[in-house]
Coordinates of C-alpha atoms in Angstrom, one line a residue:
X1 CA 31.8 19.8 -230.3
X2 CA 32.2 16.2 -232.3
X3 CA 34.1 16.8 -234.9
X4 CA 33.0 14.8 -239.2
X5 CA 34.4 14.8 -242.5
X6 CA 32.1 16.1 -243.9
X7 CA 34.0 19.4 -245.3
X8 CA 36.3 16.2 -247.1
X9 CA 33.6 16.1 -249.6
X10 CA 34.5 19.4 -250.3
X11 CA 37.3 19.0 -251.6
X12 CA 39.6 22.6 -251.5
X13 CA 36.2 24.5 -252.2
X14 CA 36.3 25.1 -247.9
X15 CA 39.8 25.4 -246.5
X16 CA 38.8 26.7 -242.9
X17 CA 37.5 22.9 -241.6
X18 CA 40.6 21.6 -243.0
X19 CA 43.2 23.9 -240.7
X20 CA 41.0 23.8 -237.1
X21 CA 41.3 20.0 -237.7
X22 CA 45.1 20.5 -239.0
X23 CA 45.5 22.9 -235.3
X24 CA 43.4 20.2 -233.3
X25 CA 45.3 17.2 -234.2
X26 CA 48.6 18.8 -233.4
X27 CA 47.8 21.0 -230.1
X28 CA 48.8 24.0 -231.7
X29 CA 47.2 27.0 -230.7
X30 CA 45.8 30.1 -233.4
X31 CA 46.2 33.6 -232.4
X32 CA 42.6 35.7 -233.1
X33 CA 42.8 39.3 -232.8
X34 CA 39.9 40.9 -231.6
X35 CA 39.6 44.4 -232.6
X36 CA 36.0 45.7 -231.7
X37 CA 33.6 47.9 -233.5
X38 CA 33.7 44.7 -237.0
X39 CA 37.4 45.7 -237.6
X40 CA 40.0 43.5 -238.7
X41 CA 43.6 43.0 -240.1
X42 CA 42.2 41.1 -243.3
X43 CA 38.5 42.2 -244.7
X44 CA 36.4 38.8 -246.9
X45 CA 34.8 41.5 -249.4
X46 CA 32.5 38.3 -250.3
X47 CA 32.4 38.8 -253.7
X48 CA 30.1 36.2 -256.5
X49 CA 31.9 33.3 -256.2
X50 CA 32.5 29.8 -254.5
X51 CA 31.5 30.4 -251.0
X52 CA 29.5 33.3 -252.1
X53 CA 26.1 33.3 -254.6
X54 CA 25.6 36.9 -254.2
X55 CA 28.2 39.7 -254.0
X56 CA 27.7 40.8 -250.4
X57 CA 30.4 43.9 -249.5
X58 CA 33.0 43.2 -247.0
X59 CA 32.3 41.7 -243.9
X60 CA 34.6 44.5 -241.4
X61 CA 36.2 47.3 -241.6
X62 CA 40.1 47.2 -242.7
X63 CA 42.6 48.3 -240.7
X64 CA 45.5 50.1 -242.2
X65 CA 49.0 50.2 -242.4
X66 CA 49.3 53.0 -239.5
X67 CA 46.8 51.8 -237.1
X68 CA 43.6 53.7 -235.6
X69 CA 43.5 56.0 -232.6
X70 CA 43.0 53.2 -230.1
X71 CA 45.5 51.3 -231.8
X72 CA 48.8 50.6 -232.2
X73 CA 49.5 47.4 -234.5
X74 CA 53.4 47.6 -233.2
X75 CA 52.7 47.0 -229.8
X76 CA 52.1 43.5 -229.0
X77 CA 52.4 41.6 -225.3
X78 CA 54.7 38.5 -225.2
X79 CA 53.7 35.2 -226.3
X80 CA 54.3 33.2 -222.9
X81 CA 51.7 36.5 -221.7
X82 CA 48.8 35.7 -224.0
X83 CA 46.0 33.8 -222.6
X84 CA 45.1 29.7 -224.3
X85 CA 41.9 28.3 -224.2
X86 CA 41.0 24.7 -226.4
X87 CA 37.8 24.4 -228.2
X88 CA 35.8 24.3 -224.5
X89 CA 36.8 28.6 -223.8
X90 CA 38.5 26.5 -220.5
X91 CA 42.6 28.2 -220.7
X92 CA 45.1 25.9 -221.0
X93 CA 47.6 26.5 -218.1
X94 CA 51.5 26.1 -220.6
X95 CA 53.2 23.5 -218.9
X96 CA 56.8 21.4 -219.4
X97 CA 56.9 18.4 -217.9
X98 CA 58.2 17.7 -214.2
X99 CA 61.5 16.9 -213.6
X100 CA 62.7 17.4 -209.6
X101 CA 61.2 17.2 -206.3
X102 CA 60.9 21.1 -206.5
X103 CA 58.8 21.1 -209.9
X104 CA 56.1 18.6 -208.7
X105 CA 55.6 20.6 -205.1
X106 CA 54.6 23.7 -207.3
X107 CA 52.5 21.3 -209.8
X108 CA 50.5 20.1 -207.3
X109 CA 48.3 22.9 -205.7
X110 CA 47.0 23.1 -208.9
X111 CA 45.9 19.3 -209.8
X112 CA 44.6 17.9 -206.3
X113 CA 40.7 17.9 -205.7
X114 CA 40.2 17.8 -201.8
X115 CA 44.3 16.7 -201.0
X116 CA 43.7 14.1 -203.2
X117 CA 46.1 13.2 -206.9
X118 CA 45.3 11.1 -210.1
X119 CA 48.6 9.2 -211.3
X120 CA 48.5 8.1 -214.4
X121 CA 50.9 5.7 -215.5
X122 CA 51.7 5.5 -218.6
X123 CA 54.7 3.5 -218.7
X124 CA 56.0 1.4 -220.9
X125 CA 52.4 1.3 -222.8
X126 CA 52.0 2.1 -226.9
X127 CA 51.5 6.7 -228.1
X128 CA 48.9 5.5 -229.3
X129 CA 47.0 3.6 -226.3
X130 CA 48.0 7.1 -224.2
X131 CA 46.4 8.8 -226.3
X132 CA 43.0 7.1 -226.6
X133 CA 43.4 7.2 -222.3
X134 CA 43.3 10.7 -222.5
X135 CA 40.4 11.5 -224.6
X136 CA 38.1 9.0 -222.8
X137 CA 39.1 10.4 -219.7
X138 CA 38.8 14.2 -221.1
X139 CA 35.1 12.6 -221.8
X140 CA 34.3 12.1 -218.6
X141 CA 34.8 15.0 -218.0
X142 CA 38.2 14.7 -215.5
X143 CA 40.4 17.6 -215.8
X144 CA 43.1 17.1 -212.7
X145 CA 45.2 14.6 -213.6
X146 CA 49.4 14.3 -213.4
X147 CA 50.6 11.4 -216.1
X148 CA 53.8 9.7 -215.5
X149 CA 55.5 9.6 -218.8
X150 CA 58.4 8.9 -220.9
X151 CA 59.7 8.8 -224.8
X152 CA 59.4 12.0 -227.0
X153 CA 55.8 12.3 -226.8
X154 CA 56.2 13.8 -223.5
X155 CA 57.0 17.6 -224.5
X156 CA 53.6 17.4 -226.7
X157 CA 51.7 16.5 -224.2
X158 CA 53.0 19.1 -221.6
X159 CA 52.7 21.3 -224.7
X160 CA 49.2 20.8 -224.8
X161 CA 48.3 21.6 -221.1
X162 CA 48.7 18.1 -219.2
X163 CA 50.6 17.9 -216.3
X164 CA 53.7 15.2 -216.6
X165 CA 56.0 14.3 -214.9
X166 CA 59.0 12.7 -217.1
X167 CA 61.4 9.9 -216.0
X168 CA 64.5 10.7 -216.1
X169 CA 67.8 10.8 -213.7
X170 CA 65.8 12.8 -211.5
X171 CA 63.9 9.6 -209.5
X172 CA 66.5 7.3 -207.3
X173 CA 65.0 4.5 -209.1
X174 CA 66.7 5.6 -212.2
X175 CA 70.6 6.0 -210.4
X176 CA 71.3 1.9 -210.4
X177 CA 73.8 0.5 -212.5
X178 CA 71.1 -2.4 -213.9
X179 CA 69.1 0.8 -215.7
X180 CA 71.0 0.7 -218.5
X181 CA 70.1 -2.7 -220.0
X182 CA 67.4 -2.6 -222.4
X183 CA 66.2 -6.1 -221.4
X184 CA 62.1 -6.0 -221.3
X185 CA 61.9 -7.7 -217.4
X186 CA 64.4 -4.6 -216.1
X187 CA 62.5 -2.0 -218.4
X188 CA 58.9 -3.2 -216.4
X189 CA 61.2 -3.1 -212.8
X190 CA 62.4 0.2 -213.5
X191 CA 59.1 1.1 -214.1
X192 CA 58.1 0.0 -211.4
X193 CA 60.8 1.7 -209.6
X194 CA 60.1 4.2 -210.7
X195 CA 56.6 4.1 -210.0
X196 CA 56.0 4.0 -206.4
X197 CA 58.8 6.9 -205.4
X198 CA 57.1 9.0 -207.3
X199 CA 53.7 8.1 -205.1
X200 CA 56.5 8.6 -202.4
X201 CA 57.1 12.3 -203.1
X202 CA 53.0 13.0 -203.7
X203 CA 52.6 11.3 -200.5
X204 CA 55.8 12.6 -198.8
X205 CA 54.4 17.0 -200.4
X206 CA 51.5 15.9 -198.4
X207 CA 48.3 14.6 -200.8
X208 CA 47.0 11.1 -200.9
X209 CA 46.9 9.3 -204.4
X210 CA 45.4 7.0 -206.2
X211 CA 47.2 5.3 -209.0
X212 CA 45.8 4.2 -212.1
X213 CA 47.5 2.9 -215.6
X214 CA 46.6 3.1 -219.1
X215 CA 45.6 -0.3 -219.8
X216 CA 42.8 0.3 -217.3
X217 CA 40.0 2.5 -219.4
X218 CA 37.8 4.1 -217.2
X219 CA 34.8 4.0 -219.3
X220 CA 32.7 5.6 -215.9
X221 CA 33.8 7.7 -213.1
X222 CA 35.3 4.7 -210.5
X223 CA 34.5 7.0 -207.8
X224 CA 30.7 7.4 -208.1
X225 CA 31.4 3.2 -206.4
X226 CA 33.3 3.4 -203.9
X227 CA 32.5 4.8 -200.8
X228 CA 34.7 6.9 -198.5
X229 CA 36.4 4.9 -195.2
X230 CA 39.6 5.5 -192.9
X231 CA 41.5 3.0 -194.5
X232 CA 45.6 4.2 -195.9
X233 CA 45.4 1.2 -198.7
X234 CA 42.5 0.9 -201.1
X235 CA 42.7 -1.8 -203.8
X236 CA 41.2 -4.3 -206.0
X237 CA 43.0 -7.5 -205.7
X238 CA 43.6 -10.4 -207.7
X239 CA 45.1 -14.2 -206.8
X240 CA 49.2 -12.2 -207.4
X241 CA 48.5 -9.0 -205.5
X242 CA 46.7 -5.8 -205.9
X243 CA 45.4 -4.4 -209.3
X244 CA 47.9 -1.0 -210.4
X245 CA 45.2 -0.3 -213.0
X246 CA 43.6 1.4 -209.4
X247 CA 44.9 1.5 -205.7
X248 CA 44.3 4.5 -202.9
X249 CA 47.3 5.8 -200.7
X250 CA 46.8 7.7 -197.9
X251 CA 48.9 10.4 -197.4
X252 CA 50.0 8.7 -193.4
X253 CA 54.1 8.3 -192.2
X254 CA 52.9 4.1 -192.3
X255 CA 52.3 4.5 -195.7
X256 CA 55.4 6.8 -196.8
X257 CA 57.2 3.9 -195.0
X258 CA 55.3 0.9 -196.5
X259 CA 56.4 2.7 -200.2
X260 CA 60.4 3.0 -199.1
X261 CA 60.2 -0.4 -197.8
X262 CA 58.3 -1.9 -201.7
X263 CA 60.9 0.4 -203.6
X264 CA 64.0 -1.6 -201.6
X265 CA 62.2 -5.2 -202.2
X266 CA 62.0 -4.6 -205.3
X267 CA 65.3 -3.1 -206.1
X268 CA 66.8 -5.7 -203.6
X269 CA 65.5 -8.8 -206.3
X270 CA 66.5 -7.2 -209.2
X271 CA 69.0 -10.3 -210.1
X272 CA 66.2 -13.0 -208.9
X273 CA 63.2 -11.8 -209.3
X274 CA 60.1 -13.6 -211.7
X275 CA 57.6 -12.9 -214.3
X276 CA 55.3 -11.9 -211.4
X277 CA 57.6 -10.8 -208.3
X278 CA 58.9 -8.4 -210.5
X279 CA 55.1 -6.5 -210.3
X280 CA 54.5 -3.6 -208.1
X281 CA 50.8 -4.5 -206.7
X282 CA 52.8 -8.2 -205.6
X283 CA 54.9 -6.1 -203.8
X284 CA 52.9 -4.1 -202.2
X285 CA 50.1 -7.0 -201.0
X286 CA 53.4 -8.9 -199.5
X287 CA 54.5 -5.3 -197.2
X288 CA 50.6 -4.6 -196.8
X289 CA 50.1 -8.2 -194.9
X290 CA 53.2 -7.6 -193.1
X291 CA 52.0 -4.4 -192.0
X292 CA 49.3 -3.2 -189.5
X293 CA 48.3 -0.9 -192.3
X294 CA 44.3 -0.7 -192.8
X295 CA 43.5 -1.5 -196.0
X296 CA 39.8 -2.2 -197.6
X297 CA 39.7 -4.5 -200.7
X298 CA 37.5 -2.7 -203.2
X299 CA 34.5 -4.8 -205.6
X300 CA 36.1 -7.0 -208.0
X301 CA 32.8 -5.6 -209.7
X302 CA 34.6 -2.4 -210.2
X303 CA 36.6 -3.7 -213.5
X304 CA 36.4 -6.1 -215.9
X305 CA 38.2 -7.5 -218.0
X306 CA 38.4 -6.9 -222.0
X307 CA 38.4 -9.8 -223.7
X308 CA 35.5 -11.0 -221.2
X309 CA 33.3 -8.0 -222.1
X310 CA 34.4 -8.4 -225.9
X311 CA 33.0 -11.9 -225.5
X312 CA 29.0 -10.9 -224.0
X313 CA 29.3 -7.9 -226.6
X314 CA 29.0 -10.8 -229.3
X315 CA 26.4 -12.8 -227.3
X316 CA 24.3 -9.7 -227.4
X317 CA 24.7 -9.6 -223.4
X318 CA 25.7 -5.8 -221.3
X319 CA 28.2 -5.7 -219.2
X320 CA 28.6 -2.6 -217.7
X321 CA 31.8 -2.1 -215.8
X322 CA 33.2 1.0 -214.0
X323 CA 36.9 0.1 -214.7
X324 CA 38.7 -2.4 -218.1
X325 CA 41.7 -3.5 -217.9
X326 CA 43.2 -4.4 -221.2
X327 CA 45.7 -7.3 -221.9
X328 CA 49.3 -6.9 -221.8
X329 CA 50.3 -5.3 -225.0
X330 CA 52.0 -8.6 -227.4
X331 CA 49.3 -7.9 -229.8
X332 CA 48.5 -4.1 -230.8
X333 CA 45.8 -4.6 -233.5
X334 CA 44.3 -7.0 -231.7
X335 CA 43.8 -4.7 -228.4
X336 CA 42.9 -1.5 -231.2
X337 CA 40.4 -3.9 -232.6
X338 CA 38.1 -4.7 -229.4
X339 CA 37.9 -1.1 -228.1
X340 CA 36.9 -0.3 -231.6
X341 CA 34.5 -2.8 -231.1
X342 CA 32.9 -1.6 -227.3
X343 CA 33.2 2.1 -229.6
X344 CA 35.7 2.7 -226.5
X345 CA 38.0 4.0 -230.0
X346 CA 38.3 7.5 -229.7
X347 CA 41.0 8.2 -231.7
X348 CA 41.5 9.3 -235.3
X349 CA 44.8 7.9 -237.2
X350 CA 46.6 11.0 -236.4
X351 CA 45.8 10.3 -232.8
X352 CA 43.7 13.6 -232.3
X353 CA 40.4 13.4 -230.3
X354 CA 37.6 12.2 -232.4
X355 CA 35.8 14.7 -230.6
X356 CA 35.6 17.7 -228.2
X357 CA 33.6 17.4 -225.1
X358 CA 32.9 19.9 -222.9
X359 CA 31.9 20.3 -219.7
X360 CA 30.9 22.7 -217.3

């Protein structure tokens, strides 16, 4: 189902599409009743008017104030017991943001696929890019992932059925003295600390982790281009280390110890970091090269730089990659423009997906 603007031409003559758009944009749920045998609490008499050219009579049989022999209007289950469904008629699980290790342990059994958890890092990225990434991943058919997020929209993401782990004092990274500063570079260090800590949590609970981030768009399913391997770490290498757009961590004692050492390394160099060394990928690669952990370097053909693909398209060249790496978000307007050029901008002015994508 793809949402369109056809109804806007009719103004206020028809209200149903406007209501559907309102509910969709805000992630609300509408209470539906089904009393069977064409019975309803409200009835349209379909008299001649704007919506009816001829009189057709009632579209249902009205249930009066006292109900019927098989319906008690005053008996209703609590709202929390009612099932919720999306536009694809798939059940939506009510969730609360995860803030503790014990809450994470409870939610992971419903998120993993074959013992693997996709952890999506949204930290430090604008809400509109997070919403757009979710629309893209939905179009590809992915349903099971865990968002690592902070900010005002965390509760809204959870309410819409997304699994979210909220960064706060629950992680060891947030308990360090320098975390109170608002300096941009220190914030980036904090996000790296939190990310590697959450990865370690998931590994300790017996799962493997695919780490990705929102500024790496999934144009295609990248797993179709990655063959199985017994390596402990899989990742794409760049000049400074591993690209955190897609990194695989196998849940072994060696990898758990690696994450612990990386966390300590980042924390220990807080006061002497530079623009390269505060990156998580840099520290991961430094420790991998010192260890005996088996690592597999994935092909660079998996990922392309967004600006490179935009230039190629302007020159009528076709460049296809499963993953698309965006530039640093210092000009959001330009990022949005480039995504529109590539046909990968999938949200409207209210940050809602421009289409509903249903998969079997």
